[in-house]
Amino acid sequence: MPIYEYHCENCNNDFEYLVFGSEKPDCPSCSSKKVLRMMSACGFVSKGSSGETVSSSASSSSCNGCSATSCSSCSH
Ligand SMILES: [Zn+2]
């Protein structure tokens, strides 16, 4: 199950949301529907701090680690 990062255009709140299907979340802060999904975070293949490319198969498991730190280490 993918965890996506969202950005609320209404209050500029950034949050993570566990998405089922094509469900679109409300902003947990202001309940606005004007949220943008950020193509980023844990599943994104990039050169991380380890210096090696992480395969897509590890995306879900790596999400467990970074979700504990609100993806601060892997997204930005
Ligand atoms: Zn909001």
mmCIF file of C-alpha atoms and ligand atoms in Angstrom:
data_model
loop_
_atom_site.group_PDB
_atom_site.id
_atom_site.type_symbol
_atom_site.label_atom_id
_atom_site.label_comp_id
_atom_site.label_asym_id
_atom_site.label_seq_id
_atom_site.Cartn_x
_atom_site.Cartn_y
_atom_site.Cartn_z
ATOM 1 C CA MET A 1 0.000 0.000 0.000
ATOM 2 C CA PRO A 2 1.593 3.228 -1.115
ATOM 3 C CA ILE A 3 2.021 6.147 1.185
ATOM 4 C CA TYR A 4 1.927 9.419 -0.675
ATOM 5 C CA GLU A 5 2.858 12.869 0.407
ATOM 6 C CA TYR A 6 0.262 15.519 -0.095
ATOM 7 C CA HIS A 7 0.384 19.258 -0.017
ATOM 8 C CA CYS A 8 -2.662 21.315 0.876
ATOM 9 C CA GLU A 9 -3.081 24.373 -1.292
ATOM 10 C CA ASN A 10 -5.424 25.906 1.199
ATOM 11 C CA CYS A 11 -3.274 25.955 4.320
ATOM 12 C CA ASN A 12 0.095 24.794 2.914
ATOM 13 C CA ASN A 13 0.053 21.774 5.128
ATOM 14 C CA ASP A 14 2.182 18.827 4.058
ATOM 15 C CA PHE A 15 1.059 15.422 5.158
ATOM 16 C CA GLU A 16 1.333 11.768 4.338
ATOM 17 C CA TYR A 17 -1.597 9.613 3.473
ATOM 18 C CA LEU A 18 -1.968 5.903 2.988
ATOM 19 C CA VAL A 19 -3.857 5.601 -0.280
ATOM 20 C CA PHE A 20 -6.283 2.878 -1.172
ATOM 21 C CA GLY A 21 -7.066 2.793 -4.861
ATOM 22 C CA SER A 22 -7.722 6.251 -6.252
ATOM 23 C CA GLU A 23 -8.890 7.666 -2.982
ATOM 24 C CA LYS A 24 -8.062 11.291 -2.438
ATOM 25 C CA PRO A 25 -7.629 12.549 1.071
ATOM 26 C CA ASP A 26 -8.850 15.653 2.747
ATOM 27 C CA CYS A 27 -6.359 17.883 4.427
ATOM 28 C CA PRO A 28 -6.109 16.728 8.044
ATOM 29 C CA SER A 29 -5.544 20.293 9.113
ATOM 30 C CA CYS A 30 -8.303 22.208 7.368
ATOM 31 C CA SER A 31 -10.335 19.431 5.676
ATOM 32 C CA SER A 32 -9.809 21.045 2.310
ATOM 33 C CA LYS A 33 -10.067 18.968 -0.832
ATOM 34 C CA LYS A 34 -7.485 21.112 -2.546
ATOM 35 C CA VAL A 35 -4.602 18.788 -1.981
ATOM 36 C CA LEU A 36 -1.817 17.953 -4.398
ATOM 37 C CA ARG A 37 -0.107 14.612 -4.459
ATOM 38 C CA MET A 38 3.620 14.919 -4.289
ATOM 39 C CA MET A 39 5.500 12.504 -6.477
ATOM 40 C CA SER A 40 8.282 12.010 -4.069
ATOM 41 C CA ALA A 41 9.127 10.313 -0.874
ATOM 42 C CA CYS A 42 9.887 6.754 -0.305
ATOM 43 C CA GLY A 43 9.129 4.937 -3.513
ATOM 44 C CA PHE A 44 10.990 7.385 -5.657
ATOM 45 C CA VAL A 45 14.161 5.928 -7.069
ATOM 46 C CA SER A 46 17.041 8.242 -6.463
ATOM 47 C CA LYS A 47 20.530 8.315 -5.178
ATOM 48 C CA GLY A 48 20.031 8.237 -1.468
ATOM 49 C CA SER A 49 22.418 8.770 1.349
ATOM 50 C CA SER A 50 23.739 5.277 0.852
ATOM 51 C CA GLY A 51 24.909 6.239 -2.626
ATOM 52 C CA GLU A 52 23.246 3.380 -4.406
ATOM 53 C CA THR A 53 20.032 3.203 -6.327
ATOM 54 C CA VAL A 54 17.243 1.518 -4.468
ATOM 55 C CA SER A 55 15.109 -0.818 -6.497
ATOM 56 C CA SER A 56 11.379 -0.340 -6.667
ATOM 57 C CA SER A 57 10.819 -3.621 -4.888
ATOM 58 C CA ALA A 58 12.181 -2.099 -1.716
ATOM 59 C CA SER A 59 9.901 0.913 -1.829
ATOM 60 C CA SER A 60 7.283 -0.360 0.547
ATOM 61 C CA SER A 61 9.704 -1.626 3.138
ATOM 62 C CA SER A 62 11.815 1.511 3.030
ATOM 63 C CA CYS A 63 8.678 3.514 3.590
ATOM 64 C CA ASN A 64 8.312 1.936 6.996
ATOM 65 C CA GLY A 65 11.609 3.390 8.064
ATOM 66 C CA CYS A 66 11.159 6.854 6.693
ATOM 67 C CA SER A 67 7.574 7.250 7.785
ATOM 68 C CA ALA A 68 8.842 7.256 11.324
ATOM 69 C CA THR A 69 10.761 10.388 10.504
ATOM 70 C CA SER A 70 8.009 11.897 8.360
ATOM 71 C CA CYS A 71 10.071 11.231 5.264
ATOM 72 C CA SER A 72 12.380 14.070 6.188
ATOM 73 C CA SER A 73 15.439 12.022 5.393
ATOM 74 C CA CYS A 74 14.390 10.616 2.056
ATOM 75 C CA SER A 75 12.303 13.299 0.399
ATOM 76 C CA HIS A 76 14.265 16.400 1.221
HETATM 77 ZN ZN ZN B 1 -5.131 22.295 4.604
#
